[in-house]
Amino acid sequence: MNESQIARQATLEELTDGIPTQVWEMIDECTYGYANAAHAAFLGKTRPEIEHKRIEDLLPDVVSHLCIAHNRLVFEQKQPVMSEEWALDAAGNRKLLRIIKTPILDQSGHVVSLSCAAEDI
């Protein structure tokens, strides 16, 4: 990581680790970028166990396939997708999550990543 990336990572952690909302970034339809403390805790993982890992390696097949399908939709349509989904947290508790995935576009309008957030409703 270069100096700029390290500074960006520190800023993201400062902004998102103190909130209960799960926040994460997808750098493609299957691969995590950043994940905040709330998302890591929900999955029962540490941040390094999530970041730059594939969804299929972290979540059950039925869940990972749904996540990838929603991610693909956002990458293709360049529009946010909101859903409500039942999910199991790391302790095995069933939670209803409201999830929004928003495309992050470069100057030419190409989707470079997804900004994702989930709240327990």
Backbone as a ProteinNet text record, in pm:
[ID]
protein_1_A
[PRIMARY]
MNESQIARQATLEELTDGIPTQVWEMIDECTYGYANAAHAAFLGKTRPEIEHKRIEDLLPDVVSHLCIAHNRLVFEQKQPVMSEEWALDAAGNRKLLRIIKTPILDQSGHVVSLSCAAEDI
[TERTIARY]
83.1	0	87.6	50.9	126.6	72	138.6	102.9	-41	-84.5	-219.7	-323.9	-297.3	-389.6	-396.2	-285.1	-281.9	-364.3	-349.5	-426.1	-575	-612.3	-752.6	-809.5	-735.2	-779.4	-801.9	-709.4	-722.6	-845.6	-871	-987.7	-1116.6	-1122.7	-1240.2	-1267	-1163	-1178.7	-1230.1	-1175.3	-1220	-1366	-1407.1	-1543.6	-1646.7	-1609.7	-1711.1	-1705.8	-1596.9	-1590.1	-1672.3	-1708.8	-1786.6	-1936.9	-1982.9	-2126.3	-2174.3	-2300.7	-2352.5	-2388.8	-2400.5	-2432.2	-2314.6	-2345	-2241	-2208.3	-2079.4	-2035.7	-1923.8	-1931.8	-1825.6	-1821.6	-1712.4	-1690.4	-1666.3	-1724.2	-1696.1	-1616.2	-1498.7	-1415.3	-1447.8	-1521.2	-1586.3	-1705.6	-1777.9	-1901.3	-1880.1	-1757.6	-1729.5	-1628.3	-1559	-1444.5	-1462.7	-1441.4	-1444.4	-1325.6	-1347.3	-1240.9	-1235	-1291.6	-1295.1	-1415	-1401.7	-1514	-1494.7	-1603.6	-1590.1	-1604.3	-1585.8	-1588.8	-1725.2	-1834.4	-1967.8	-1991	-1945.5	-1962.6	-1874.8	-1753	-1663.8	-1724.7	-1777.1	-1837.1	-1959.3	-2042.7	-2160.9	-2120.3	-2013	-1965.4	-1881.1	-1844.4	-1760.1	-1617.4	-1572.5	-1438.8	-1365.9	-1237.2	-1160.6	-1157.1	-1124.3	-1114.7	-1017.7	-895.9	-805.2	-859.4	-948.2	-1007.2	-1112.4	-1156.5	-1260.1	-1202.9	-1122.3	-1076.3	-994.6	-1032.9	-969.5	-990.2	-1097.3	-1135.7	-1262.6	-1286.6	-1405	-1523.3	-1641.4	-1763.7	-1782.5	-1758	-1779.8	-1694	-1583.9	-1495.3	-1540	-1636.6	-1677.9	-1821.3	-1907.4	-2049.8	-2098.7	-2207	-2266.3	-2307.1	-2308.4	-2337.7	-2466.1	-2574.6	-2703.5	-2698.3	-2626.6	-2613.9	-2518.2	-2405.3	-2306.3	-2361.9	-2441	-2499.3	-2594.3	-2674.8	-2766.2	-2688	-2584.6	-2501.8	-2436.3	-2380.8	-2314.1	-2414	-2534.4	-2637.2	-2674	-2691.4	-2722.1	-2604.2	-2482.7	-2364.2	-2355.2	-2376.1	-2369.9	-2471.8	-2591.7	-2696.8	-2652.6	-2590.8	-2545.7	-2434	-2338.1	-2229.4	-2284	-2383.9	-2437.6	-2529.5	-2618.3	-2718.5	-2672.9	-2564.6	-2510.2	-2612.8	-2698.7	-2802.4	-2798.2	-2833.4	-2838.7	-2942.5	-2917.5	-3011.3	-3033.8	-3161	-3195	-3272.7	-3243	-3314.3	-3330.6	-3422.6	-3436.4	-3415.2	-3321.7	-3283.2	-3263.8	-3304.9	-3277.3	-3135.6	-3062.2	-2924.6	-2894.5	-2801.5	-2755.4	-2628.7	-2625.6	-2502	-2405.2	-2290.6	-2186.2	-2229.8	-2323.7	-2373.3	-2488.6	-2529.9	-2639.5	-2776.4	-2781.9	-2909.2	-2961	-3089.6	-3151.8	-3186.8	-3137.2	-3157.8	-3214.5	-3308.2	-3358.9	-3277.9	-3208	-3121.4	-3179	-3171	-3197.3	-3060.4	-3040	-2909.2	-2922.7	-2831.2	-2825.8	-2685.3	-2681.6	-2554.7	-2558.3	-2458.8	-2454.3	-2328.2	-2339.9	-2220.3	-2135.6	-2005.7	-1909.7	-1854	-1873.8	-1837	-1710	-1629.8	-1515.1	-1561.7	-1471.6	-1507.6	-1572.4	-1543.5	-1602.9	-1735.6	-1782.3	-1908.9	-1899.4	-1777.8	-1755.7	-1764.1	-1832.8	-1842.5	-1709.1	-1647.9	-1517.8	-1530.3	-1638.8	-1662.9	-1805.6	-1846.8	-1977.6	-1959.3	-2037.6	-2045.4	-2168.8	-2151.4	-2260.4	-2283.1	-2407.6	-2441.4	-2559.4	-2559.8	-2668.7	-2703.7	-2834.8	-2882.8	-2979.8	-2973.9	-3065.5	-3198.6	-3303.9	-3434.7	-3529.1
-117.8	0	124.1	219.8	344.4	438	551	645.6	695.9	723.2	770.8	664.9	540.7	431.9	409.8	422.1	406.8	517.2	640	752.7	732.3	684.5	658.7	552.7	446.6	338.2	389.5	469.4	524.4	613.6	693.4	781.5	699.5	596.3	510.2	446.8	396.6	334	434.3	553.3	657.2	693.1	703.1	742.7	634	509.2	403.4	308.9	302.8	203.5	237.9	362.8	401.3	392.8	346.2	340.5	195.5	172.5	35.2	-16.9	72.5	31.1	-45.9	-157.6	-232.5	-157.8	-137.2	-67.9	-150	-167.5	-237.6	-192.8	-225.5	-192	-320.9	-328.5	-439.9	-383.9	-442.4	-391.9	-459.3	-566.9	-627.6	-703.7	-774.4	-836	-945.5	-996.3	-1106.5	-1074.6	-961	-936.7	-814.4	-837.3	-727.5	-635	-508.1	-410.3	-385.4	-274.1	-233.8	-295.9	-318.7	-357.6	-291.2	-235.3	-172.1	-274.6	-227.7	-315.8	-384	-311.9	-369.8	-484.3	-468.7	-576.2	-696	-669.5	-778.1	-854.5	-782.3	-846.7	-929.1	-875.8	-949.2	-1083	-1081.1	-1203.8	-1290.8	-1237.7	-1313.9	-1325.5	-1224	-1222.3	-1096.4	-1093.1	-970.1	-900.3	-773.8	-698.3	-767	-806.2	-872.6	-1005.4	-1070.3	-1195.1	-1169.3	-1043.8	-1008	-933.6	-832.9	-743.6	-817.3	-793.9	-852.2	-1003.5	-1050.2	-1191	-1201.8	-1320	-1344	-1381.4	-1335.1	-1362.5	-1512.4	-1589.3	-1734.1	-1800.5	-1738.9	-1795.1	-1758.6	-1665	-1615.3	-1649.2	-1665.7	-1684.3	-1816.5	-1869.8	-1992.4	-1970.8	-2078.7	-2071	-1996	-2028.8	-1967.1	-1815.9	-1771.4	-1629.3	-1562.6	-1627.2	-1566.5	-1549.8	-1645.9	-1634.4	-1515.6	-1492.2	-1378.1	-1247	-1241.2	-1119.6	-1088.5	-1188.3	-1168.7	-1122.5	-1179.6	-1138.3	-991.5	-947.6	-806.1	-717.8	-760.3	-682.6	-669.4	-778.1	-777.5	-679.5	-678.6	-588.1	-441.9	-407.2	-269.3	-234.4	-325.6	-300.2	-281.8	-360.9	-353.2	-233	-206.7	-101.4	35.5	38.7	164.6	240.3	165.1	222	150.6	222.3	158	46.1	-52.1	-160.9	-167.8	-164.9	-180.5	-310	-383.2	-507.7	-526.5	-614.6	-659.9	-809.7	-855.3	-996.6	-1050.2	-1174.7	-1242.9	-1298.5	-1281.1	-1330.1	-1380.2	-1473.1	-1521.4	-1447.6	-1394.7	-1331.4	-1439	-1399.3	-1493	-1584.3	-1538.1	-1617.8	-1709.3	-1701.7	-1784.1	-1722.5	-1594.8	-1524.9	-1479.3	-1501.1	-1459.8	-1312.1	-1232.3	-1087.5	-1046.2	-951.2	-893.1	-767.5	-765.5	-653.4	-575.1	-443.5	-356.9	-324.3	-361.2	-347.7	-254.9	-160.1	-76.2	-84.5	-104.4	-111	-1.6	86.8	204	200.8	223	222.7	347.8	329.5	440.2	448.4	563.1	579.6	661.5	628.2	712.2	824.9	907.9	1024.9	987.7	867.8	825.9	751.3	739.2	673.5	523.6	470.9	328.1	298.9	191.8	153.3	94.5	156.8	109.3	29	49.3	-27.1	-2	-74.8	-54.8	-13	83.2	122.1	53.1	-25.6	-106.5	-75.9	-81.6	-60.1	-148	-196.5	-280	-241.2	-238.2	-210	-319.1	-357.4	-453.6	-382.8	-432.9	-370.7	-462.2
0	0	0	-84	-84.6	24.4	40.8	146.9	134	12.7	-12.5	26.1	-8.9	24.8	175.9	243.4	388.8	455	406.5	460.4	435.2	316.6	283.4	375.5	398.4	485.6	627.9	678.5	814	824.4	722.9	722.3	721.3	637.7	633.2	768.8	832	962.3	1064.9	1066.3	1160	1137.3	1012	979	1007	990.3	992.7	1112.3	1183.5	1290.6	1413.6	1430.8	1547.1	1527.9	1412.7	1386.1	1383.3	1420.2	1419.9	1281.1	1183.1	1046.4	987.8	925	854.6	725.4	698.8	578.6	516.2	384.4	313.4	169.2	104.3	-36.6	-112.7	-232	-322.9	-439.8	-464.8	-573.3	-706.9	-701.5	-817.4	-761.8	-844.7	-796.5	-692.4	-681.3	-589.3	-479	-486.4	-399.6	-310.5	-181.4	-85.8	-104.6	-79.4	-60.7	88.4	131	271.4	343.5	474.4	560.2	696.1	751.9	882.5	995.4	1117.7	1234.1	1251.3	1225.5	1241.2	1143	1019.6	921	957.8	998.1	1040.1	1158.1	1256.6	1373.6	1334.2	1243.7	1198.5	1137	1059.3	994.6	1087.2	1204.5	1297.1	1247	1176.7	1117.5	1161.4	1136	1152.3	1017.6	1019	894.2	795.4	838.3	742.7	687.8	760.8	711.1	602.6	590.5	492.8	373.2	401.1	295.2	189.2	64.9	-54	-63	1.2	-7.5	-90.5	-144.9	-226.7	-137.5	-176.8	-101.3	-81.1	-185.3	-178.3	-71.4	-35.7	66.7	207.8	219.7	350.9	388.2	288.3	313.8	257.1	314.6	258.5	112.8	35.6	-107.9	-140	-71.7	-104.4	-81.2	20.3	50.5	-47.9	-74	-163.4	-304.1	-351.5	-486.1	-495.4	-390.5	-389.3	-385.6	-301.6	-293.2	-427.1	-489.8	-618.1	-723.6	-723.6	-820.3	-801.2	-676.2	-650.1	-691	-658.9	-697.3	-848.8	-919.3	-1066	-1123.4	-1065.7	-1110	-1096	-983.8	-962.7	-1060.3	-1079.8	-1175.1	-1316.3	-1355.1	-1490.9	-1511.8	-1416.8	-1435.7	-1386.9	-1311.2	-1259.2	-1175.8	-1107.7	-1022.3	-886.3	-779.3	-647.5	-643.2	-559.8	-534.9	-384.8	-344.8	-203.4	-188.5	-81.6	-55.8	94.1	129.2	266.7	263.1	345.4	341.6	482.4	501.3	626.3	618.7	726.9	731.3	871.4	880.4	1010.3	1048.3	1171.2	1217.4	1266.3	1312.4	1352.2	1466.2	1549.6	1661.6	1621.1	1494.2	1445.5	1463.7	1503.5	1519.1	1383.8	1359.4	1233.8	1242.2	1146.2	1144.5	1008.9	1012.1	888.1	860.8	749	713.6	597.2	606.6	491.9	433.8	309.3	244.8	124.3	113.1	-6	-63.7	-193.4	-266.5	-372.1	-366.8	-453.8	-538.4	-670.1	-754.5	-732.4	-734.2	-732.5	-874.5	-939	-1079.9	-1094.4	-1195.3	-1228.5	-1321	-1366.4	-1448.6	-1580.4	-1629.4	-1756.4	-1737	-1613.8	-1587	-1567.5	-1558.7	-1536.5	-1386.4	-1349	-1208.2	-1164.3	-1064.5	-1015.7	-887.1	-812.3	-690.6	-644.8	-542.5	-482	-337	-295.5	-155.7	-99	6.5	59.7	207.7	249.3	389.1	425.7	549.2	597.5	739.5	766	901.5	942.3	1068.3	1125.9	1147.3	1081.5	1097.2	1171.9
[MASK]
+++++++++++++++++++++++++++++++++++++++++++++++++++++++++++++++++++++++++++++++++++++++++++++++++++++++++++++++++++++++++

